[in-house]
Amino acid sequence: MPETQFTAAQLAVPPRTSSIRSPRPVVRSRIVGENHTLLYEGGRNRSLYRVVDGCVVLSQLLDDGRRQITDVLGPGRLFGFTVDGRNIATAETLSVARIEPLGDADLNADDPAIARELKATLHRMQAHATLLGRKTASEKVASALVELARLFNRAARNGAPARLSFHLHLTRADLADWLGLTVETVSRCLNRFKREGLIDFSHPKTMRVLDPERLDATAGFSRQRANDAARP
Amino acid sequence: MPETQFTAAQLAVPPRTSSIRSPRPVVRSRIVGENHTLLYEGGRNRSLYRVVDGCVVLSQLLDDGRRQITDVLGPGRLFGFTVDGRNIATAETLSVARIEPLGDADLNADDPAIARELKATLHRMQAHATLLGRKTASEKVASALVELARLFNRAARNGAPARLSFHLHLTRADLADWLGLTVETVSRCLNRFKREGLIDFSHPKTMRVLDPERLDATAGFSRQRANDAARP
DNA sequence: AACCTCTGTTGACAGCTGTCAACATCTTGC
DNA sequence: GCAAGATGTTGACAGCTGTCAACAGAGGTT
């Protein structure tokens, strides 16, 4: 069994971050190992699932094997949405993960919380489309780091000052498939960021952000979008 | 006023293609001119809208002006979804369009038909992410043509054999912003397809598919995805 | 009709990113 | 502990696509 990134004690106390409740008072969540495929694109399933803890990615394949990771899910996110009863995407764990089934997908279809989740997902997907279509390699990798840091930074739940250190659940290949790049380009960007003092990592998956502001700037994020006047 | 693509008679009989009903028995739809911005990303609105006829695109902007068209909407599609009360995307008409408000967005949030529309939209967004991240320029342009042909080919509603001729509502720049390319690359691909006998166009926006199968192949579509058995 | 602007096309060229290859490092299994 | 495979890094090189520029054509205005 590969390394896990949380302890037995953490697994024993699944956090509740979402307002979505299943009809049954007690829901049996299950622990799934790393690199386990939960759902296949085009397959059938009649339940939604929530990621309670861990990391799950959604992906699609082209005929010749090219892969696109369409979403990276952390704690609280839902997956298993279907169109015409068919799974939209393949779902795989990138870590040991706690998964909670939410019951019949169609029964839950009119749950306002589900609609809210769908709209939030849509929002993320659109932002990612902008990344894929209009950002450079450096901006893509920087954006990914910012987003993953936000996703998996909750290690410091106990009120401790959240150090900008987090576990990169994705391999370089996963990052490449998420960002529309190649492993080589991802590796080059990460190591350039490291040389420039933006981030640091000794182990390839143990990331630490050293200069959050410069990383944000590299990501092409507009911290000012709210404050700034629109340009001429 | 620029050219319109439907007649007064067609406008007088708005087709009902969706099962989504508004609470009021009579809904007042409105006609909007070409190149009209209906909603701004980040702005507030408290209604969903349906495209009854015409073409609407959703887009996002980066700070330096780079634009990504995240979705192209034809008849029947909904837009105006919000997260935290804020519009997810900017919505613009690319043609004279008939738009129908669907009432309070939050009131409709638990409508099963809305959830279905959201899931269908999610599906399209994921497919487009795969296009943006993993397809070549030729595959992107071919995919766009196939999709737009399907979207705007309903000209032949009267049972006539649907000729594979359709109106491209998007400019070359719009196509580029949708596909993550430049106008020059889009233009080169379209004219190459023309030289190769895949498509034809005299007017830049009057497209005609001459060889649907070869176009599908160029788009990298898997015609088997539906027939295929789900994998283990 | 003439003019102007926007859109589209085409060519030359460059550069970002992909491809190929070799090697290093980490992980896993024996 | 060692071997073998998977993952990550780095360099050389190439090519797809972007950039820049000039021009053509269409649409709209006076």
Coordinates of C-alpha atoms (C1' of nucleotides) in Angstrom, one line a residue:
Chain A
M1 CA 0.0 0.0 0.0
P2 CA 1.4 3.4 -0.9
E3 CA 2.0 6.1 1.6
T4 CA -1.0 7.8 3.0
Q5 CA -1.3 11.5 3.8
F6 CA -3.5 11.4 6.9
T7 CA -3.4 9.5 10.1
A8 CA -5.7 6.9 11.5
A9 CA -7.0 9.5 14.0
Q10 CA -7.9 11.8 11.2
L11 CA -9.8 9.2 9.3
A12 CA -11.8 8.3 12.3
V13 CA -13.3 11.7 12.5
P14 CA -14.6 12.6 9.1
P15 CA -15.2 16.4 9.0
R16 CA -18.5 17.8 7.8
T17 CA -17.9 20.7 5.5
S18 CA -21.0 20.7 3.4
S19 CA -24.6 21.4 4.2
I20 CA -25.7 18.5 1.9
R21 CA -27.4 15.8 3.9
S22 CA -28.4 12.4 2.7
P23 CA -32.0 11.2 3.6
R24 CA -30.6 8.5 5.8
P25 CA -29.5 9.6 9.3
V26 CA -26.4 7.5 9.1
V27 CA -24.3 7.4 6.0
R28 CA -21.7 4.8 5.5
S29 CA -18.6 6.3 3.9
R30 CA -15.8 4.2 2.7
I31 CA -12.1 4.5 2.5
V32 CA -10.5 4.0 -0.9
G33 CA -6.9 3.5 -1.7
E34 CA -4.6 5.6 -3.8
N35 CA -4.9 5.3 -7.6
H36 CA -8.3 3.7 -7.5
T37 CA -10.8 4.3 -10.3
L38 CA -14.2 5.0 -8.8
L39 CA -16.2 5.7 -11.9
Y40 CA -15.7 5.4 -15.6
E41 CA -16.7 7.9 -18.2
G42 CA -19.8 6.7 -20.0
G43 CA -20.5 4.1 -17.3
R44 CA -23.7 4.0 -15.3
N45 CA -24.1 4.8 -11.6
R46 CA -27.1 5.8 -9.7
S47 CA -25.5 7.8 -6.9
L48 CA -23.7 11.0 -6.3
Y49 CA -20.6 10.9 -4.1
R50 CA -18.9 13.4 -1.9
V51 CA -15.2 13.6 -1.2
V52 CA -14.9 13.7 2.5
D53 CA -11.2 13.7 2.6
G54 CA -8.4 13.1 0.1
C55 CA -8.0 14.0 -3.5
V56 CA -10.1 12.8 -6.5
V57 CA -9.6 13.8 -10.1
L58 CA -12.1 13.7 -13.0
S59 CA -10.7 13.0 -16.5
Q60 CA -11.7 12.4 -20.1
L61 CA -9.8 10.4 -22.7
L62 CA -9.4 10.9 -26.4
D63 CA -9.2 7.8 -28.6
D64 CA -5.5 7.9 -29.0
G65 CA -4.9 8.1 -25.3
R66 CA -4.5 11.8 -24.8
R67 CA -5.9 12.6 -21.4
Q68 CA -7.5 15.7 -20.0
I69 CA -8.0 16.1 -16.2
T70 CA -11.1 18.3 -16.1
D71 CA -11.3 18.8 -12.4
V72 CA -9.4 18.3 -9.1
L73 CA -11.6 17.6 -6.2
G74 CA -10.8 18.1 -2.5
P75 CA -12.8 17.7 0.6
G76 CA -16.5 18.7 0.3
R77 CA -16.7 18.4 -3.5
L78 CA -19.3 16.2 -5.2
F79 CA -18.9 14.0 -8.2
G80 CA -20.7 11.3 -10.1
F81 CA -23.0 13.6 -12.2
T82 CA -24.6 11.9 -15.1
V83 CA -26.2 13.0 -18.4
D84 CA -28.7 10.5 -19.7
G85 CA -27.7 8.1 -17.0
R86 CA -24.1 8.1 -18.1
N87 CA -21.1 9.3 -16.1
I88 CA -19.7 12.5 -17.5
A89 CA -16.1 11.7 -16.5
T90 CA -13.8 9.1 -15.1
A91 CA -13.1 9.6 -11.4
E92 CA -9.8 8.4 -9.8
T93 CA -8.3 8.8 -6.4
L94 CA -4.9 10.4 -6.1
S95 CA -4.6 9.7 -2.4
V96 CA -6.3 7.5 0.1
A97 CA -9.7 9.1 0.2
R98 CA -12.9 8.9 2.2
I99 CA -15.9 8.8 -0.1
E100 CA -19.5 9.2 1.0
P101 CA -22.3 8.1 -1.3
L102 CA -25.3 10.6 -1.3
G103 CA -28.0 8.2 -2.5
D104 CA -29.9 8.2 -5.8
A105 CA -28.6 10.8 -8.2
D106 CA -32.0 11.6 -9.6
L107 CA -33.6 11.8 -6.2
N108 CA -31.1 14.4 -5.3
A109 CA -31.4 16.3 -8.6
D110 CA -33.7 18.9 -7.2
D111 CA -31.8 19.5 -4.0
P112 CA -30.9 23.2 -3.9
A113 CA -27.5 22.3 -2.4
I114 CA -26.8 20.1 -5.5
A115 CA -27.7 23.0 -7.8
R116 CA -25.4 25.2 -5.8
E117 CA -22.6 22.7 -6.1
L118 CA -23.3 22.4 -9.9
K119 CA -23.0 26.1 -10.3
A120 CA -19.8 26.3 -8.3
T121 CA -18.4 23.5 -10.4
L122 CA -19.5 25.3 -13.6
H123 CA -17.7 28.4 -12.3
R124 CA -14.5 26.5 -11.7
M125 CA -14.7 24.8 -15.1
Q126 CA -15.1 28.2 -16.9
A127 CA -12.1 29.6 -15.1
H128 CA -10.1 26.5 -16.1
A129 CA -11.2 26.9 -19.7
T130 CA -9.7 30.4 -19.6
L131 CA -6.5 28.9 -18.2
L132 CA -6.4 26.2 -20.8
G133 CA -7.2 28.5 -23.7
R134 CA -5.5 31.7 -22.9
K135 CA -2.7 31.3 -20.4
T136 CA 1.0 30.6 -20.9
A137 CA 2.8 27.6 -19.5
S138 CA 4.2 29.6 -16.6
E139 CA 0.8 31.1 -15.8
K140 CA -0.8 27.7 -15.9
V141 CA 1.6 26.1 -13.5
A142 CA 1.5 29.1 -11.1
S143 CA -2.3 29.0 -11.2
A144 CA -2.3 25.3 -10.4
L145 CA 0.0 25.8 -7.4
V146 CA -2.2 28.6 -6.1
E147 CA -5.3 26.6 -6.5
L148 CA -3.8 23.4 -5.0
A149 CA -2.4 25.3 -2.1
R150 CA -5.8 26.6 -1.3
L151 CA -7.4 23.1 -1.8
F152 CA -5.0 21.1 0.4
N153 CA -3.7 23.7 2.8
R154 CA -6.3 22.8 5.5
A155 CA -3.6 20.8 7.3
A156 CA -3.5 23.6 9.7
R157 CA -7.0 23.3 11.1
N158 CA -6.1 23.8 14.7
G159 CA -5.8 27.5 14.4
A160 CA -2.1 27.4 13.7
P161 CA -0.9 29.9 11.1
A162 CA -1.4 28.1 7.9
R163 CA 2.0 27.6 6.5
L164 CA 2.0 27.7 2.7
S165 CA 3.1 24.1 2.6
F166 CA 0.9 21.5 1.1
H167 CA 1.0 18.0 -0.4
L168 CA 0.8 18.0 -4.2
H169 CA -1.3 15.0 -4.8
L170 CA -0.8 15.2 -8.6
T171 CA 2.2 13.7 -10.3
R172 CA 4.0 15.9 -13.0
A173 CA 2.0 13.8 -15.6
D174 CA -1.3 14.6 -13.8
L175 CA -0.4 18.3 -13.7
A176 CA 0.4 18.2 -17.4
D177 CA -2.9 16.5 -18.1
W178 CA -4.7 19.0 -16.0
L179 CA -3.0 22.1 -17.5
G180 CA -2.8 21.0 -21.2
L181 CA 1.0 20.7 -21.1
T182 CA 3.7 18.0 -21.1
V183 CA 5.5 16.6 -18.1
E184 CA 8.8 18.3 -19.3
T185 CA 7.2 21.7 -19.5
V186 CA 5.6 21.3 -16.0
S187 CA 8.9 20.1 -14.6
R188 CA 10.8 23.0 -16.1
C189 CA 8.3 25.6 -14.8
L190 CA 8.4 24.1 -11.3
N191 CA 12.1 24.1 -11.1
R192 CA 12.4 27.6 -12.5
F193 CA 10.0 28.8 -9.9
K194 CA 12.2 27.0 -7.4
R195 CA 15.3 28.7 -8.7
E196 CA 13.6 32.1 -8.6
G197 CA 12.5 31.6 -5.0
L198 CA 8.8 31.5 -5.6
I199 CA 8.4 28.0 -4.2
D200 CA 10.5 25.2 -2.7
F201 CA 10.3 21.4 -2.7
S202 CA 12.7 18.8 -1.7
H203 CA 10.4 15.9 -2.3
P204 CA 8.6 16.3 -5.7
K205 CA 5.2 16.3 -4.0
T206 CA 5.9 18.4 -0.9
M207 CA 5.3 21.9 -2.1
R208 CA 5.9 25.1 -0.2
V209 CA 5.1 28.6 -1.4
L210 CA 7.8 31.0 -0.4
D211 CA 6.5 34.1 -2.2
P212 CA 2.7 34.0 -2.5
E213 CA 2.3 37.5 -4.0
R214 CA 4.8 36.9 -6.8
L215 CA 3.2 33.5 -7.4
D216 CA -0.2 35.1 -7.7
A217 CA 1.2 37.7 -10.1
T218 CA 2.8 34.9 -12.2
A219 CA -0.5 33.1 -12.3
G220 CA -2.1 36.1 -13.9
F221 CA -4.6 36.5 -11.1
S222 CA -6.2 39.8 -10.7
R223 CA -6.1 40.5 -7.0
Q224 CA -7.4 43.9 -8.0
R225 CA -10.3 42.8 -10.1
A226 CA -12.7 44.1 -7.5
N227 CA -10.8 47.3 -6.8
D228 CA -9.4 48.2 -10.2
A229 CA -11.2 50.3 -12.6
A230 CA -11.8 48.6 -16.0
R231 CA -9.1 49.5 -18.5
P232 CA -9.9 52.0 -21.4
Chain B
M1 CA -29.0 47.3 -38.3
P2 CA -27.0 44.3 -39.5
E3 CA -28.5 41.4 -41.2
T4 CA -30.8 39.1 -39.3
Q5 CA -31.0 35.3 -39.8
F6 CA -34.6 34.8 -39.3
T7 CA -37.8 36.2 -40.8
A8 CA -40.5 38.2 -39.1
A9 CA -42.8 35.2 -39.4
Q10 CA -40.3 32.9 -37.6
L11 CA -40.0 35.5 -34.8
A12 CA -43.8 35.6 -34.3
V13 CA -43.9 31.9 -33.5
P14 CA -41.4 31.3 -30.8
P15 CA -40.7 27.5 -30.7
R16 CA -40.9 25.7 -27.3
T17 CA -38.1 23.2 -27.2
S18 CA -37.6 22.9 -23.4
S19 CA -39.8 21.4 -20.7
I20 CA -38.9 24.3 -18.4
R21 CA -41.9 26.4 -17.6
S22 CA -42.0 29.7 -15.8
P23 CA -44.6 30.1 -13.1
R24 CA -46.6 32.7 -15.1
P25 CA -48.6 31.3 -17.9
V26 CA -47.5 34.0 -20.3
V27 CA -43.8 34.9 -20.5
R28 CA -42.7 38.0 -22.2
S29 CA -39.6 37.3 -24.3
R30 CA -37.7 40.1 -25.9
I31 CA -35.7 40.5 -29.1
V32 CA -32.1 41.7 -28.7
G33 CA -29.9 43.0 -31.4
E34 CA -26.6 41.6 -32.6
N35 CA -23.5 42.2 -30.5
H36 CA -25.4 43.2 -27.4
T37 CA -24.0 42.5 -24.0
L38 CA -26.7 41.0 -21.9
L39 CA -24.8 40.2 -18.7
Y40 CA -21.4 41.1 -17.3
E41 CA -19.2 38.7 -15.5
G42 CA -19.2 39.6 -11.8
G43 CA -22.4 41.6 -12.2
R44 CA -25.6 40.9 -10.4
N45 CA -28.9 39.6 -11.8
R46 CA -31.7 37.7 -10.3
S47 CA -33.0 35.8 -13.3
L48 CA -32.1 33.0 -15.5
Y49 CA -32.6 33.4 -19.3
R50 CA -33.3 31.0 -22.1
V51 CA -32.1 31.5 -25.6
V52 CA -35.3 31.0 -27.7
D53 CA -33.6 31.7 -31.0
G54 CA -30.3 33.1 -32.1
C55 CA -26.8 32.8 -30.8
V56 CA -25.4 33.9 -27.4
V57 CA -21.8 33.4 -26.2
L58 CA -20.4 33.4 -22.7
S59 CA -17.0 34.7 -22.1
Q60 CA -14.4 35.6 -19.5
L61 CA -11.6 38.2 -19.6
L62 CA -8.1 38.2 -18.2
D63 CA -6.7 41.5 -17.0
D64 CA -4.6 42.2 -20.1
G65 CA -7.6 41.7 -22.4
R66 CA -7.1 38.1 -23.3
R67 CA -10.6 36.6 -23.8
Q68 CA -11.9 33.1 -23.5
I69 CA -15.3 32.2 -24.9
T70 CA -16.4 29.5 -22.5
D71 CA -19.7 28.5 -24.2
V72 CA -21.7 29.0 -27.4
L73 CA -25.4 28.9 -26.8
G74 CA -28.1 28.1 -29.3
P75 CA -31.9 27.7 -29.0
G76 CA -33.0 26.1 -25.8
R77 CA -29.9 26.8 -23.7
L78 CA -30.0 28.6 -20.4
F79 CA -27.7 31.3 -19.1
G80 CA -27.4 33.7 -16.2
F81 CA -26.2 31.3 -13.6
T82 CA -24.7 32.9 -10.6
V83 CA -22.3 32.0 -7.7
D84 CA -22.8 34.1 -4.6
G85 CA -25.2 36.2 -6.5
R86 CA -22.6 37.2 -9.1
N87 CA -22.7 36.3 -12.8
I88 CA -20.2 33.6 -13.7
A89 CA -19.6 34.9 -17.2
T90 CA -20.3 37.8 -19.6
A91 CA -23.1 37.0 -22.1
E92 CA -23.3 38.6 -25.5
T93 CA -25.5 38.1 -28.5
L94 CA -23.8 37.2 -31.8
S95 CA -27.0 37.5 -33.7
V96 CA -30.4 39.0 -33.3
A97 CA -31.8 36.8 -30.6
R98 CA -35.0 36.1 -28.8
I99 CA -34.4 35.9 -25.0
E100 CA -36.9 34.7 -22.5
P101 CA -36.4 35.4 -18.8
L102 CA -37.2 32.5 -16.5
G103 CA -37.9 34.4 -13.3
D104 CA -36.0 34.4 -10.1
A105 CA -32.9 32.4 -10.3
D106 CA -33.0 31.1 -6.7
L107 CA -36.7 30.2 -7.0
N108 CA -35.7 28.0 -10.0
A109 CA -32.7 26.6 -8.3
D110 CA -34.5 23.4 -7.2
D111 CA -36.2 22.9 -10.6
P112 CA -35.1 19.4 -11.8
A113 CA -35.0 20.7 -15.3
I114 CA -32.5 23.4 -14.2
A115 CA -30.3 20.7 -12.7
R116 CA -30.5 18.7 -15.9
E117 CA -29.5 21.8 -17.9
L118 CA -26.6 22.4 -15.4
K119 CA -25.4 18.8 -15.8
A120 CA -25.6 19.0 -19.6
T121 CA -23.7 22.3 -19.5
L122 CA -21.1 20.7 -17.3
H123 CA -20.7 17.9 -19.8
R124 CA -20.2 20.3 -22.7
M125 CA -17.7 22.3 -20.6
Q126 CA -15.6 19.1 -19.8
A127 CA -15.6 18.1 -23.5
H128 CA -14.4 21.6 -24.3
A129 CA -11.7 21.5 -21.7
T130 CA -10.4 18.4 -23.4
L131 CA -10.5 20.2 -26.7
L132 CA -8.6 23.2 -25.3
G133 CA -6.0 21.2 -23.5
R134 CA -5.4 18.2 -25.7
K135 CA -6.4 18.9 -29.3
T136 CA -4.3 20.4 -32.1
A137 CA -5.4 23.5 -34.0
S138 CA -6.9 21.5 -36.9
E139 CA -8.8 19.3 -34.5
K140 CA -10.1 22.3 -32.6
V141 CA -11.4 24.0 -35.7
A142 CA -12.9 20.8 -37.1
S143 CA -14.6 20.1 -33.8
A144 CA -16.0 23.7 -33.7
L145 CA -17.4 23.2 -37.2
V146 CA -19.1 20.0 -36.3
E147 CA -20.6 21.4 -33.2
L148 CA -21.8 24.6 -34.7
A149 CA -23.3 22.7 -37.6
R150 CA -25.3 20.7 -35.2
L151 CA -26.3 23.8 -33.2
F152 CA -27.4 25.9 -36.1
N153 CA -28.5 23.4 -38.6
R154 CA -32.1 23.4 -37.6
A155 CA -32.9 25.7 -40.5
A156 CA -34.5 22.6 -42.0
R157 CA -37.2 22.0 -39.5
N158 CA -39.9 21.2 -42.0
G159 CA -38.6 17.7 -42.6
A160 CA -36.5 18.6 -45.5
P161 CA -33.2 16.8 -45.7
A162 CA -31.0 18.9 -43.5
R163 CA -28.3 20.3 -45.8
L164 CA -25.0 20.6 -44.0
S165 CA -25.1 24.3 -44.5
F166 CA -25.3 26.7 -41.6
H167 CA -24.6 30.2 -40.5
L168 CA -21.4 30.7 -38.6
H169 CA -22.4 33.3 -36.1
L170 CA -18.9 33.6 -34.8
T171 CA -16.2 35.8 -36.4
R172 CA -12.7 34.4 -36.8
A173 CA -11.8 36.3 -33.7
D174 CA -14.7 34.7 -31.8
L175 CA -13.7 31.2 -33.0
A176 CA -10.1 31.9 -31.9
D177 CA -11.3 33.0 -28.4
W178 CA -13.4 29.9 -28.2
L179 CA -10.8 27.5 -29.3
G180 CA -7.7 29.0 -27.6
L181 CA -6.1 30.0 -30.9
T182 CA -5.4 33.2 -32.9
V183 CA -7.4 34.6 -35.8
E184 CA -4.6 33.7 -38.2
T185 CA -4.5 30.1 -37.2
V186 CA -8.3 29.8 -37.4
S187 CA -8.3 31.4 -40.9
R188 CA -5.5 29.1 -42.1
C189 CA -7.3 26.0 -40.9
L190 CA -10.6 27.0 -42.4
N191 CA -9.0 27.7 -45.8
R192 CA -7.0 24.6 -45.7
F193 CA -10.2 22.6 -45.0
K194 CA -11.7 24.5 -48.0
R195 CA -8.8 23.6 -50.3
E196 CA -9.0 20.0 -49.1
G197 CA -12.7 19.8 -49.9
L198 CA -14.0 19.3 -46.4
I199 CA -16.0 22.4 -46.3
D200 CA -16.9 25.3 -48.5
F201 CA -17.7 29.0 -47.9
S202 CA -18.0 32.0 -50.2
H203 CA -19.1 34.3 -47.6
P204 CA -16.9 34.0 -44.4
K205 CA -19.9 33.1 -42.3
T206 CA -21.9 30.9 -44.6
M207 CA -20.4 27.5 -44.0
R208 CA -21.2 24.3 -45.8
V209 CA -19.9 20.9 -44.8
L210 CA -19.0 18.9 -47.9
D211 CA -17.5 15.8 -46.3
P212 CA -19.0 15.2 -42.8
E213 CA -17.1 12.0 -42.2
R214 CA -13.7 13.3 -42.9
L215 CA -14.5 16.4 -40.9
D216 CA -15.5 14.2 -38.0
A217 CA -12.3 12.3 -38.3
T218 CA -10.3 15.5 -38.4
A219 CA -12.1 16.6 -35.3
G220 CA -10.9 13.5 -33.4
F221 CA -14.3 12.4 -32.5
S222 CA -15.0 8.9 -31.4
R223 CA -18.1 7.8 -33.1
Q224 CA -18.1 4.7 -30.9
R225 CA -18.4 6.4 -27.6
A226 CA -22.2 5.8 -27.5
N227 CA -22.2 2.3 -28.7
D228 CA -19.2 1.3 -26.7
A229 CA -19.8 -0.9 -23.7
A230 CA -18.6 0.7 -20.4
R231 CA -15.2 -0.6 -19.4
P232 CA -14.9 -2.7 -16.3
Chain C
dA1 C1' -20.3 56.2 -55.7
dA2 C1' -16.5 57.0 -52.7
dC3 C1' -14.6 56.4 -48.5
dC4 C1' -13.5 54.3 -44.2
dT5 C1' -13.4 50.8 -40.9
dC6 C1' -13.8 46.2 -39.6
dT7 C1' -12.9 41.6 -40.8
dG8 C1' -10.5 38.1 -43.1
dT9 C1' -6.4 36.2 -45.7
dT10 C1' -1.7 35.3 -46.6
dG11 C1' 3.3 35.3 -46.0
dA12 C1' 7.7 35.6 -43.4
dC13 C1' 9.6 34.8 -39.3
dA14 C1' 10.2 33.7 -34.4
dG15 C1' 9.6 31.6 -30.1
dC16 C1' 7.1 28.9 -26.9
dT17 C1' 6.3 24.4 -26.1
dG18 C1' 6.5 19.6 -27.6
dT19 C1' 9.5 15.7 -28.9
dC20 C1' 13.2 12.8 -28.2
dA21 C1' 16.9 11.2 -25.4
dA22 C1' 19.8 10.5 -21.5
dC23 C1' 20.2 10.5 -16.9
dA24 C1' 18.9 11.0 -11.9
dT25 C1' 16.0 10.0 -8.2
dC26 C1' 12.4 7.7 -5.9
dT27 C1' 9.6 3.7 -5.0
dT28 C1' 8.6 -1.0 -5.1
dG29 C1' 9.4 -5.9 -5.0
dC30 C1' 12.4 -9.7 -4.4
Chain D
dG1 C1' 20.1 -4.6 0.3
dC2 C1' 19.7 -4.8 -4.4
dA3 C1' 17.5 -4.7 -8.7
dA4 C1' 13.9 -2.9 -11.6
dG5 C1' 10.5 0.0 -12.9
dA6 C1' 8.2 4.4 -12.3
dT7 C1' 8.7 9.2 -11.8
dG8 C1' 11.2 13.4 -12.3
dT9 C1' 14.9 16.4 -14.4
dT10 C1' 17.6 18.4 -17.9
dG11 C1' 19.5 19.3 -22.6
dA12 C1' 19.2 19.5 -27.7
dC13 C1' 16.4 20.2 -31.2
dA14 C1' 12.2 20.8 -34.0
dG15 C1' 7.8 22.2 -35.3
dC16 C1' 3.3 24.0 -34.4
dT17 C1' 1.3 28.0 -33.6
dG18 C1' 1.8 33.0 -32.4
dT19 C1' 3.5 37.5 -33.9
dC20 C1' 4.0 41.0 -37.1
dA21 C1' 3.0 42.9 -41.4
dA22 C1' 0.7 43.8 -45.7
dC23 C1' -3.1 43.4 -48.3
dA24 C1' -7.9 42.1 -49.8
dG25 C1' -12.7 42.2 -49.2
dA26 C1' -17.0 43.2 -47.1
dG27 C1' -20.1 46.3 -44.7
dG28 C1' -21.6 50.7 -43.4
dT29 C1' -21.7 55.8 -43.8
dT30 C1' -21.7 60.3 -46.0

